[in-house]
Amino acid sequence: MELKRDLNVHSCRALKLQMLPLLLFLLLLCSNPSESLELNLEDKASLLLFKSLVQDPTQKLSSWVGSNCTNWTGVACNFQTGHVVSINLTDTSLSGQVHPRLCKLSFLEFLVLSSNAFTGRISTCFGGLSGLKTLDLSYNKFVGVVPDAIMKLRNLRELILKGNPELGGVFPWWVGNFSMNLEKLDFSFNSFCGEIPESLYYLKSLKHLDLEKNNLTGNVHDFYQSLLVLNLGSNRFSGTLPCFAASAMSLTVLKLDNNSVVGGIPTCIASLQALTHLNLSHNHLNYEISPRLVFFEKLLLLDLSFNDLSGPLPSKIAQTTEKAGLVLLDLSHNRFSGEIPLKITELKSLQALFLSNNLLIGEIPARIGNLTYLQVIDLSHNMLSGSIPLNIVGCFQLLALIVNNNNLSGEIQPELDALDSLKILDISNNQISGEIPLTLAGLKSLEIVDFSSNNLSGSLNDAITKWTNLKYFSIARNKLSGNLPNWLFSFQAIQMMDFSTNKFMGFIPDGNFNFSLNFNKSDIGRSMPAKSFVLPRSMVIRISVTAIDTNELSFNYQLFSAVGMDLSDNLLHGTIPKGLFQLQGLEYLNLSFNFLDGQVPGLYRLRSLRALDLSHNSLTGQIPGNISSLQELTLLNLSYNSFSGFVPWKQGYQKFPGAFAGNPNLCLESSHGECNRTSLPLVPGKTLREEMTEGPISIWAFCLSFFVSFYLGVVALFCSARTRRYILQTKV
């Protein structure tokens, strides 16, 4: 099992602040909603024409009748003249095109049509709304380019066009000098290309610039105004990081992630005293982090992941106080080395810590339990040693503990049951030994558990049945033994169960097959795309951390895994339960390398099956006759059993070359109607090198036999006097 993580950080606070001026304006207009306000007749006609072109499935505009402006949804009027001054139709499920008559509302100051499905090009007529202060057309389906007529809006303060993926073209040259009042420019999540015009770097009024997720190029430049928010993430910017000195006292959010920025992180970045969010991830930053790079206590989120930063982890990355400090620190996917500094355990506000995929050594700090607000800790893919410190139970709010792919040893501590909020526990690919403690029954919130590739022993105990929310459970490649428990199929939410490469014996339990919702639903929606179904046992977790307040994170995750079961490489015997082959939602089933016998149940109910491996058993009888009806099946291996009989060409087995190898009594009909025997030398779908890797004992036995035979042959040869004289003779 391979665990991957995608981290997405969002902030809701900035959005609230941006909407504040508009909300205050509307509040003033509607301070006395019960009072009747006569709507200007010309403006009323314009609004009704706008309505005539709009599809309104939820009837949000059904209130647009009569002449009382206060009754018209989303419309605000001037109290003295009755002219429309504001239209806010955010998230009203409207679609269609914007009628050009809307531009006849000559007194309009606020136009917000965001989060709908308006289509077509942005009309040039908007340039006639000379009094407009806010134009928000975000999250619609507008296409084409931004018309140059917008540059006529000299009083515009906010221009928000984000979230129109087919809106783009070359970045407008006039954006930086058409309005000296422009405070917010948001062109994010569109398709703009080219470079930022130089005038935008000097626009003194600009406070908020968001150009995320476009195709903009050029070097990252310094800005010469006091910005509050600067988001240039997910573009193709290059060059080195500037200091942003003009915004030293004002900048709160700086995002340059997913670009091609190079060089080191200048220490002057730490001079941004108001900074709360800094994201420089997914770039090409390198060198060591200077010990002088210490951010102010206002910094809440710091993401430097997916770079080439090296050297030791900074002993102190940010100042802290009792009431303020980092809540998220992500230094993962770099080349940091050395030990985890103890100073990290002093970041008392920390809620998410990601240090995975580095070159860290030493032990996990014992004082990690001091981080009582910690929700997520990911130390995976390093070279950490020692045991998981018992003090970690001090992180009583922990939701995810991910320490896989290290050199950790020791046993699973029974006291871990104190982490009763834990949802993800991954200790795979370490050297942890001992038994699974009974006390882990207290971890009733567990949803993803991966103990694979360790040295665990003993049998499975009933504590696991308390994990009623279990979705993924892997104990593969350990030394566990005993019979498979009767509760094996009793988890309602289970999606993947991997018990492979252990010493389990006895029969596969026959019962409770109808309990798992995922195993029984053929219409649950594909958990993994067909093209990614190369490694059926692989699992991907995408963790999202959302900043929902000034100092509070919200944690969530998505699990991407095949729906299936792997009991391969054990000591199981007996027949395959028929109920196992009636699970309509099953996508992956591997029972190979056991001692199963009897006939294979019918496959016709396995409508979602993509991979089936029953190889290296003692199964008999005929091949099930409906392989061709399994449209999703891409991997099939029934080799090295004792199948017999005749397999017609029309069953479609030719899609799986070699899938029936090692069944000498099986006859496969060729395209010419002939009978082909299937005793092929290799397991289908595996290279010779993979087979040699899976059979180290036989390979070493062969090598040892060869050398012994050679040695005995030489000794026997030299024991013959005549032969010895012949070999050792020399010419004089």
GROMACS .gro file of C-alpha atoms in nm, residues 89-506:
model
  418
   89LEU     CA    1  -2.791   3.768  -0.766
   90THR     CA    2  -2.518   3.548  -0.617
   91ASP     CA    3  -2.586   3.174  -0.630
   92THR     CA    4  -2.943   3.194  -0.759
   93SER     CA    5  -2.910   2.910  -1.019
   94LEU     CA    6  -2.959   3.149  -1.309
   95SER     CA    7  -2.833   3.069  -1.657
   96GLY     CA    8  -2.844   3.207  -2.009
   97GLN     CA    9  -2.703   3.527  -2.153
   98VAL     CA   10  -2.695   3.876  -2.004
   99HIS     CA   11  -2.932   4.108  -2.188
  100PRO     CA   12  -2.750   4.425  -2.306
  101ARG     CA   13  -3.042   4.632  -2.174
  102LEU     CA   14  -2.896   4.569  -1.825
  103CYS     CA   15  -2.630   4.822  -1.919
  104LYS     CA   16  -2.899   5.093  -1.934
  105LEU     CA   17  -2.905   5.105  -1.554
  106SER     CA   18  -2.698   5.422  -1.559
  107PHE     CA   19  -2.696   5.466  -1.179
  108LEU     CA   20  -2.580   5.111  -1.106
  109GLU     CA   21  -2.287   5.093  -0.861
  110PHE     CA   22  -2.276   4.722  -0.766
  111LEU     CA   23  -2.334   4.435  -1.009
  112VAL     CA   24  -2.280   4.086  -0.867
  113LEU     CA   25  -2.384   3.786  -1.079
  114SER     CA   26  -2.144   3.534  -0.924
  115SER     CA   27  -2.194   3.159  -0.885
  116ASN     CA   28  -2.447   3.109  -1.161
  117ALA     CA   29  -2.427   2.967  -1.513
  118PHE     CA   30  -2.432   3.274  -1.737
  119THR     CA   31  -2.279   3.207  -2.077
  120GLY     CA   32  -2.145   3.390  -2.379
  121ARG     CA   33  -1.897   3.674  -2.400
  122ILE     CA   34  -1.878   3.961  -2.153
  123SER     CA   35  -2.071   4.238  -2.323
  124THR     CA   36  -1.893   4.556  -2.431
  125CYS     CA   37  -2.195   4.748  -2.305
  126PHE     CA   38  -2.066   4.714  -1.947
  127GLY     CA   39  -1.829   4.996  -2.036
  128GLY     CA   40  -2.129   5.230  -2.028
  129LEU     CA   41  -2.193   5.178  -1.655
  130SER     CA   42  -1.975   5.473  -1.563
  131GLY     CA   43  -2.078   5.474  -1.197
  132LEU     CA   44  -1.998   5.108  -1.139
  133LYS     CA   45  -1.779   5.038  -0.834
  134THR     CA   46  -1.802   4.656  -0.818
  135LEU     CA   47  -1.830   4.417  -1.111
  136ASP     CA   48  -1.841   4.054  -1.004
  137LEU     CA   49  -1.903   3.792  -1.274
  138SER     CA   50  -1.716   3.513  -1.099
  139TYR     CA   51  -1.797   3.142  -1.122
  140ASN     CA   52  -1.999   3.148  -1.441
  141LYS     CA   53  -1.937   3.020  -1.793
  142PHE     CA   54  -1.828   3.335  -1.970
  143VAL     CA   55  -1.589   3.282  -2.261
  144GLY     CA   56  -1.356   3.481  -2.481
  145VAL     CA   57  -1.158   3.784  -2.372
  146VAL     CA   58  -1.223   4.075  -2.140
  147PRO     CA   59  -1.351   4.358  -2.363
  148ASP     CA   60  -1.142   4.674  -2.372
  149ALA     CA   61  -1.461   4.867  -2.301
  150ILE     CA   62  -1.416   4.779  -1.933
  151MET     CA   63  -1.133   5.033  -1.919
  152LYS     CA   64  -1.399   5.306  -1.933
  153LEU     CA   65  -1.507   5.220  -1.578
  154ARG     CA   66  -1.296   5.486  -1.412
  155ASN     CA   67  -1.468   5.449  -1.073
  156LEU     CA   68  -1.433   5.072  -1.049
  157ARG     CA   69  -1.297   4.945  -0.716
  158GLU     CA   70  -1.348   4.570  -0.759
  159LEU     CA   71  -1.317   4.368  -1.078
  160ILE     CA   72  -1.384   4.000  -1.005
  161LEU     CA   73  -1.392   3.756  -1.297
  162LYS     CA   74  -1.259   3.440  -1.130
  163GLY     CA   75  -1.380   3.091  -1.206
  164ASN     CA   76  -1.463   3.126  -1.575
  165PRO     CA   77  -1.226   2.862  -1.720
  166GLU     CA   78  -1.277   2.961  -2.084
  167LEU     CA   79  -1.228   3.331  -2.020
  168GLY     CA   80  -0.875   3.441  -2.096
  169GLY     CA   81  -0.646   3.540  -2.377
  170VAL     CA   82  -0.354   3.774  -2.334
  171PHE     CA   83  -0.366   3.954  -1.999
  172PRO     CA   84  -0.530   4.297  -2.063
  173TRP     CA   85  -0.265   4.566  -2.102
  174TRP     CA   86  -0.486   4.841  -1.958
  175VAL     CA   87  -0.566   4.675  -1.622
  176GLY     CA   88  -0.306   4.870  -1.427
  177ASN     CA   89  -0.403   5.221  -1.534
  178PHE     CA   90  -0.774   5.237  -1.621
  179SER     CA   91  -0.899   5.313  -1.269
  180MET     CA   92  -0.701   5.486  -0.999
  181ASN     CA   93  -0.958   5.355  -0.749
  182LEU     CA   94  -0.913   4.984  -0.822
  183GLU     CA   95  -0.855   4.798  -0.493
  184LYS     CA   96  -0.934   4.441  -0.584
  185LEU     CA   97  -0.851   4.251  -0.902
  186ASP     CA   98  -0.939   3.883  -0.916
  187PHE     CA   99  -0.877   3.697  -1.242
  188SER     CA  100  -0.807   3.362  -1.076
  189PHE     CA  101  -0.905   3.022  -1.219
  190ASN     CA  102  -0.927   3.145  -1.575
  191SER     CA  103  -0.710   3.104  -1.887
  192PHE     CA  104  -0.511   3.425  -1.911
  193CYS     CA  105  -0.161   3.410  -2.056
  194GLY     CA  106   0.130   3.645  -2.111
  195GLU     CA  107   0.296   3.869  -1.854
  196ILE     CA  108   0.158   4.104  -1.591
  197PRO     CA  109   0.163   4.460  -1.731
  198GLU     CA  110   0.421   4.681  -1.558
  199SER     CA  111   0.158   4.941  -1.468
  200LEU     CA  112  -0.004   4.693  -1.228
  201TYR     CA  113   0.309   4.684  -1.012
  202TYR     CA  114   0.272   5.057  -0.948
  203LEU     CA  115  -0.105   5.092  -0.905
  204LYS     CA  116  -0.116   5.262  -0.562
  205SER     CA  117  -0.481   5.187  -0.490
  206LEU     CA  118  -0.442   4.809  -0.537
  207LYS     CA  119  -0.486   4.604  -0.218
  208HIS     CA  120  -0.595   4.260  -0.335
  209LEU     CA  121  -0.448   4.084  -0.640
  210ASP     CA  122  -0.546   3.724  -0.717
  211LEU     CA  123  -0.426   3.571  -1.044
  212GLU     CA  124  -0.413   3.208  -0.931
  213LYS     CA  125  -0.454   2.921  -1.179
  214ASN     CA  126  -0.381   3.084  -1.512
  215ASN     CA  127  -0.096   3.050  -1.763
  216LEU     CA  128   0.090   3.369  -1.679
  217THR     CA  129   0.464   3.385  -1.738
  218GLY     CA  130   0.762   3.606  -1.664
  219ASN     CA  131   0.971   3.667  -1.355
  220VAL     CA  132   0.820   3.733  -1.015
  221HIS     CA  133   0.851   4.110  -0.963
  222ASP     CA  134   0.831   4.323  -0.654
  223PHE     CA  135   0.516   4.532  -0.610
  224TYR     CA  136   0.535   4.895  -0.513
  225GLN     CA  137   0.211   4.939  -0.322
  226SER     CA  138   0.082   4.825   0.015
  227LEU     CA  139  -0.089   4.499  -0.076
  228LEU     CA  140  -0.303   4.298   0.162
  229VAL     CA  141  -0.336   3.982  -0.050
  230LEU     CA  142  -0.109   3.863  -0.331
  231ASN     CA  143  -0.190   3.529  -0.492
  232LEU     CA  144   0.009   3.429  -0.801
  233GLY     CA  145  -0.015   3.054  -0.740
  234SER     CA  146  -0.046   2.790  -1.013
  235ASN     CA  147   0.103   2.983  -1.302
  236ARG     CA  148   0.437   2.965  -1.484
  237PHE     CA  149   0.625   3.242  -1.309
  238SER     CA  150   0.999   3.203  -1.270
  239GLY     CA  151   1.291   3.397  -1.125
  240THR     CA  152   1.378   3.447  -0.760
  241LEU     CA  153   1.176   3.573  -0.466
  242PRO     CA  154   1.166   3.950  -0.410
  243CYS     CA  155   1.127   4.106  -0.066
  244PHE     CA  156   0.789   4.279  -0.117
  245ALA     CA  157   0.923   4.560   0.099
  246ALA     CA  158   0.643   4.804   0.011
  247SER     CA  159   0.396   4.562   0.175
  248ALA     CA  160   0.606   4.489   0.482
  249MET     CA  161   0.341   4.625   0.719
  250SER     CA  162   0.028   4.521   0.527
  251LEU     CA  163   0.062   4.191   0.340
  252THR     CA  164  -0.137   3.913   0.509
  253VAL     CA  165  -0.154   3.645   0.236
  254LEU     CA  166   0.132   3.559  -0.002
  255LYS     CA  167   0.085   3.261  -0.236
  256LEU     CA  168   0.337   3.173  -0.505
  257ASP     CA  169   0.284   2.796  -0.506
  258ASN     CA  170   0.296   2.580  -0.820
  259ASN     CA  171   0.533   2.794  -1.019
  260SER     CA  172   0.900   2.769  -1.120
  261VAL     CA  173   1.057   3.003  -0.868
  262VAL     CA  174   1.424   2.923  -0.801
  263GLY     CA  175   1.696   3.019  -0.555
  264GLY     CA  176   1.681   3.040  -0.180
  265ILE     CA  177   1.426   3.197   0.052
  266PRO     CA  178   1.552   3.548   0.132
  267THR     CA  179   1.550   3.639   0.500
  268CYS     CA  180   1.375   3.967   0.415
  269ILE     CA  181   1.053   3.765   0.365
  270ALA     CA  182   1.041   3.733   0.743
  271SER     CA  183   1.007   4.114   0.761
  272LEU     CA  184   0.645   4.091   0.645
  273GLN     CA  185   0.502   4.169   0.987
  274ALA     CA  186   0.132   4.120   0.906
  275LEU     CA  187   0.177   3.791   0.719
  276THR     CA  188  -0.064   3.515   0.820
  277HIS     CA  189  -0.050   3.281   0.517
  278LEU     CA  190   0.267   3.196   0.321
  279ASN     CA  191   0.260   2.927   0.052
  280LEU     CA  192   0.573   2.872  -0.158
  281SER     CA  193   0.514   2.503  -0.225
  282HIS     CA  194   0.571   2.322  -0.555
  283ASN     CA  195   0.857   2.537  -0.680
  284HIS     CA  196   1.230   2.484  -0.727
  285LEU     CA  197   1.353   2.661  -0.415
  286ASN     CA  198   1.680   2.522  -0.286
  287TYR     CA  199   1.966   2.581  -0.041
  288GLU     CA  200   1.936   2.574   0.334
  289ILE     CA  201   1.694   2.786   0.535
  290SER     CA  202   1.884   3.060   0.712
  291PRO     CA  203   1.858   3.056   1.093
  292ARG     CA  204   1.773   3.426   1.063
  293LEU     CA  205   1.450   3.341   0.878
  294VAL     CA  206   1.212   3.367   1.174
  295PHE     CA  207   0.859   3.484   1.100
  296PHE     CA  208   0.643   3.698   1.326
  297GLU     CA  209   0.387   3.539   1.557
  298LYS     CA  210   0.101   3.641   1.325
  299LEU     CA  211   0.200   3.373   1.074
  300LEU     CA  212  -0.057   3.091   1.089
  301LEU     CA  213   0.004   2.881   0.777
  302LEU     CA  214   0.350   2.808   0.635
  303ASP     CA  215   0.382   2.572   0.337
  304LEU     CA  216   0.725   2.516   0.183
  305SER     CA  217   0.656   2.162   0.059
  306PHE     CA  218   0.764   2.011  -0.274
  307ASN     CA  219   1.085   2.206  -0.319
  308ASP     CA  220   1.456   2.121  -0.306
  309LEU     CA  221   1.532   2.277   0.029
  310SER     CA  222   1.812   2.103   0.217
  311GLY     CA  223   2.014   2.116   0.535
  312PRO     CA  224   1.878   2.076   0.886
  313LEU     CA  225   1.522   2.165   0.977
  314PRO     CA  226   1.514   2.520   1.117
  315SER     CA  227   1.527   2.508   1.495
  316LYS     CA  228   1.299   2.809   1.510
  317ILE     CA  229   1.082   2.903   1.215
  318ALA     CA  230   0.837   3.145   1.378
  319GLN     CA  231   0.786   3.339   1.696
  320THR     CA  232   0.513   3.220   1.926
  321THR     CA  233   0.309   3.359   2.212
  322GLU     CA  234   0.050   3.202   2.437
  323LYS     CA  235  -0.229   3.333   2.214
  324ALA     CA  236  -0.071   3.319   1.866
  325GLY     CA  237   0.152   3.103   1.652
  326LEU     CA  238   0.167   2.862   1.361
  327VAL     CA  239  -0.131   2.632   1.316
  328LEU     CA  240   0.003   2.459   1.002
  329LEU     CA  241   0.364   2.377   0.913
  330ASP     CA  242   0.438   2.184   0.594
  331LEU     CA  243   0.801   2.116   0.508
  332SER     CA  244   0.736   1.785   0.335
  333HIS     CA  245   0.887   1.664   0.006
  334ASN     CA  246   1.221   1.838   0.039
  335ARG     CA  247   1.573   1.721   0.123
  336PHE     CA  248   1.592   1.823   0.486
  337SER     CA  249   1.826   1.608   0.692
  338GLY     CA  250   1.926   1.559   1.053
  339GLU     CA  251   1.696   1.519   1.349
  340ILE     CA  252   1.360   1.679   1.422
  341PRO     CA  253   1.446   1.981   1.639
  342LEU     CA  254   1.293   1.999   1.985
  343LYS     CA  255   1.187   2.358   1.915
  344ILE     CA  256   0.906   2.224   1.696
  345THR     CA  257   0.741   2.089   2.011
  346GLU     CA  258   0.720   2.449   2.137
  347LEU     CA  259   0.480   2.550   1.860
  348LYS     CA  260   0.191   2.509   2.101
  349SER     CA  261  -0.075   2.630   1.853
  350LEU     CA  262   0.023   2.377   1.587
  351GLN     CA  263  -0.269   2.177   1.447
  352ALA     CA  264  -0.108   2.019   1.138
  353LEU     CA  265   0.257   1.908   1.099
  354PHE     CA  266   0.386   1.762   0.771
  355LEU     CA  267   0.753   1.657   0.755
  356SER     CA  268   0.719   1.358   0.522
  357ASN     CA  269   0.948   1.265   0.232
  358ASN     CA  270   1.269   1.409   0.365
  359LEU     CA  271   1.595   1.257   0.493
  360LEU     CA  272   1.526   1.293   0.863
  361ILE     CA  273   1.695   1.062   1.113
  362GLY     CA  274   1.685   1.006   1.488
  363GLU     CA  275   1.383   0.953   1.704
  364ILE     CA  276   1.046   1.123   1.714
  365PRO     CA  277   1.079   1.383   1.990
  366ALA     CA  278   0.934   1.253   2.315
  367ARG     CA  279   0.782   1.593   2.384
  368ILE     CA  280   0.564   1.574   2.073
  369GLY     CA  281   0.274   1.526   2.315
  370ASN     CA  282   0.309   1.891   2.418
  371LEU     CA  283   0.130   1.982   2.094
  372THR     CA  284  -0.214   1.936   2.241
  373TYR     CA  285  -0.394   2.105   1.949
  374LEU     CA  286  -0.234   1.878   1.688
  375GLN     CA  287  -0.484   1.715   1.452
  376VAL     CA  288  -0.260   1.578   1.176
  377ILE     CA  289   0.100   1.458   1.194
  378ASP     CA  290   0.276   1.309   0.891
  379LEU     CA  291   0.638   1.197   0.936
  380SER     CA  292   0.631   0.929   0.668
  381HIS     CA  293   0.904   0.844   0.418
  382ASN     CA  294   1.203   0.940   0.630
  383MET     CA  295   1.467   0.738   0.816
  384LEU     CA  296   1.337   0.788   1.168
  385SER     CA  297   1.423   0.521   1.423
  386GLY     CA  298   1.325   0.424   1.776
  387SER     CA  299   0.968   0.370   1.882
  388ILE     CA  300   0.655   0.582   1.864
  389PRO     CA  301   0.683   0.788   2.184
  390LEU     CA  302   0.423   0.711   2.446
  391ASN     CA  303   0.395   1.084   2.510
  392ILE     CA  304   0.213   1.120   2.177
  393VAL     CA  305  -0.112   1.040   2.360
  394GLY     CA  306  -0.091   1.400   2.482
  395CYS     CA  307  -0.207   1.496   2.131
  396PHE     CA  308  -0.558   1.399   2.234
  397GLN     CA  309  -0.721   1.579   1.939
  398LEU     CA  310  -0.518   1.382   1.685
  399LEU     CA  311  -0.713   1.273   1.377
  400ALA     CA  312  -0.431   1.134   1.161
  401LEU     CA  313  -0.105   0.969   1.269
  402ILE     CA  314   0.104   0.884   0.962
  403VAL     CA  315   0.456   0.748   1.021
  404ASN     CA  316   0.490   0.486   0.747
  405ASN     CA  317   0.813   0.408   0.559
  406ASN     CA  318   1.064   0.471   0.835
  407ASN     CA  319   1.285   0.249   1.052
  408LEU     CA  320   1.063   0.257   1.358
  409SER     CA  321   1.072  -0.041   1.592
  410GLY     CA  322   0.924  -0.151   1.923
  411GLU     CA  323   0.565  -0.253   1.979
  412ILE     CA  324   0.228  -0.086   1.939
  413GLN     CA  325   0.169   0.072   2.276
  414PRO     CA  326  -0.162  -0.024   2.444
  415GLU     CA  327  -0.192   0.333   2.571
  416LEU     CA  328  -0.259   0.457   2.217
  417ASP     CA  329  -0.625   0.390   2.288
  418ALA     CA  330  -0.630   0.736   2.447
  419LEU     CA  331  -0.634   0.882   2.092
  420ASP     CA  332  -1.004   0.816   2.064
  421SER     CA  333  -1.055   1.076   1.786
  422LEU     CA  334  -0.804   0.908   1.554
  423LYS     CA  335  -0.934   0.839   1.203
  424ILE     CA  336  -0.614   0.750   1.017
  425LEU     CA  337  -0.339   0.530   1.165
  426ASP     CA  338  -0.059   0.433   0.927
  427ILE     CA  339   0.253   0.266   1.068
  428SER     CA  340   0.326   0.053   0.760
  429ASN     CA  341   0.672  -0.031   0.626
  430ASN     CA  342   0.857  -0.019   0.955
  431GLN     CA  343   1.000  -0.281   1.191
  432ILE     CA  344   0.727  -0.280   1.452
  433SER     CA  345   0.677  -0.612   1.626
  434GLY     CA  346   0.454  -0.776   1.886
  435GLU     CA  347   0.080  -0.827   1.882
  436ILE     CA  348  -0.206  -0.588   1.811
  437PRO     CA  349  -0.313  -0.476   2.162
  438LEU     CA  350  -0.664  -0.548   2.280
  439THR     CA  351  -0.687  -0.193   2.414
  440LEU     CA  352  -0.700  -0.054   2.059
  441ALA     CA  353  -1.069  -0.133   2.076
  442GLY     CA  354  -1.093   0.216   2.223
  443LEU     CA  355  -1.004   0.370   1.887
  444LYS     CA  356  -1.365   0.362   1.773
  445SER     CA  357  -1.324   0.648   1.524
  446LEU     CA  358  -1.067   0.466   1.309
  447GLU     CA  359  -1.145   0.462   0.937
  448ILE     CA  360  -0.809   0.388   0.775
  449VAL     CA  361  -0.563   0.145   0.938
  450ASP     CA  362  -0.241   0.029   0.773
  451PHE     CA  363  -0.011  -0.203   0.970
  452SER     CA  364   0.141  -0.366   0.660
  453SER     CA  365   0.509  -0.459   0.611
  454ASN     CA  366   0.609  -0.492   0.975
  455ASN     CA  367   0.694  -0.784   1.205
  456LEU     CA  368   0.359  -0.815   1.383
  457SER     CA  369   0.273  -1.158   1.517
  458GLY     CA  370  -0.005  -1.337   1.700
  459SER     CA  371  -0.364  -1.372   1.590
  460LEU     CA  372  -0.637  -1.121   1.517
  461ASN     CA  373  -0.839  -1.029   1.823
  462ASP     CA  374  -1.194  -0.905   1.859
  463ALA     CA  375  -1.080  -0.552   1.942
  464ILE     CA  376  -1.081  -0.479   1.570
  465THR     CA  377  -1.458  -0.530   1.556
  466LYS     CA  378  -1.498  -0.206   1.753
  467TRP     CA  379  -1.366  -0.011   1.455
  468THR     CA  380  -1.714   0.012   1.310
  469ASN     CA  381  -1.628   0.295   1.067
  470LEU     CA  382  -1.340   0.105   0.908
  471LYS     CA  383  -1.292   0.176   0.535
  472TYR     CA  384  -0.939   0.049   0.469
  473PHE     CA  385  -0.756  -0.219   0.669
  474SER     CA  386  -0.419  -0.367   0.574
  475ILE     CA  387  -0.206  -0.606   0.779
  476ALA     CA  388  -0.024  -0.746   0.476
  477ARG     CA  389   0.333  -0.875   0.493
  478ASN     CA  390   0.355  -0.952   0.863
  479LYS     CA  391   0.383  -1.275   1.066
  480LEU     CA  392   0.025  -1.299   1.184
  481SER     CA  393  -0.123  -1.645   1.220
  482GLY     CA  394  -0.430  -1.838   1.332
  483ASN     CA  395  -0.767  -1.880   1.166
  484LEU     CA  396  -0.940  -1.597   0.989
  485PRO     CA  397  -1.206  -1.461   1.227
  486ASN     CA  398  -1.577  -1.496   1.159
  487TRP     CA  399  -1.618  -1.116   1.173
  488LEU     CA  400  -1.400  -1.071   0.866
  489PHE     CA  401  -1.686  -0.938   0.652
  490SER     CA  402  -1.874  -0.750   0.923
  491PHE     CA  403  -1.755  -0.394   0.848
  492GLN     CA  404  -2.032  -0.196   0.683
  493ALA     CA  405  -1.815   0.080   0.532
  494ILE     CA  406  -1.513  -0.134   0.438
  495GLN     CA  407  -1.365  -0.066   0.096
  496MET     CA  408  -1.035  -0.259   0.093
  497MET     CA  409  -0.908  -0.536   0.318
  498ASP     CA  410  -0.555  -0.673   0.270
  499PHE     CA  411  -0.442  -0.972   0.480
  500SER     CA  412  -0.188  -1.102   0.227
  501THR     CA  413   0.153  -1.258   0.299
  502ASN     CA  414   0.094  -1.382   0.652
  503LYS     CA  415   0.043  -1.729   0.802
  504PHE     CA  416  -0.334  -1.739   0.829
  505MET     CA  417  -0.478  -2.087   0.803
  506GLY     CA  418  -0.811  -2.263   0.803
   0.00000   0.00000   0.00000
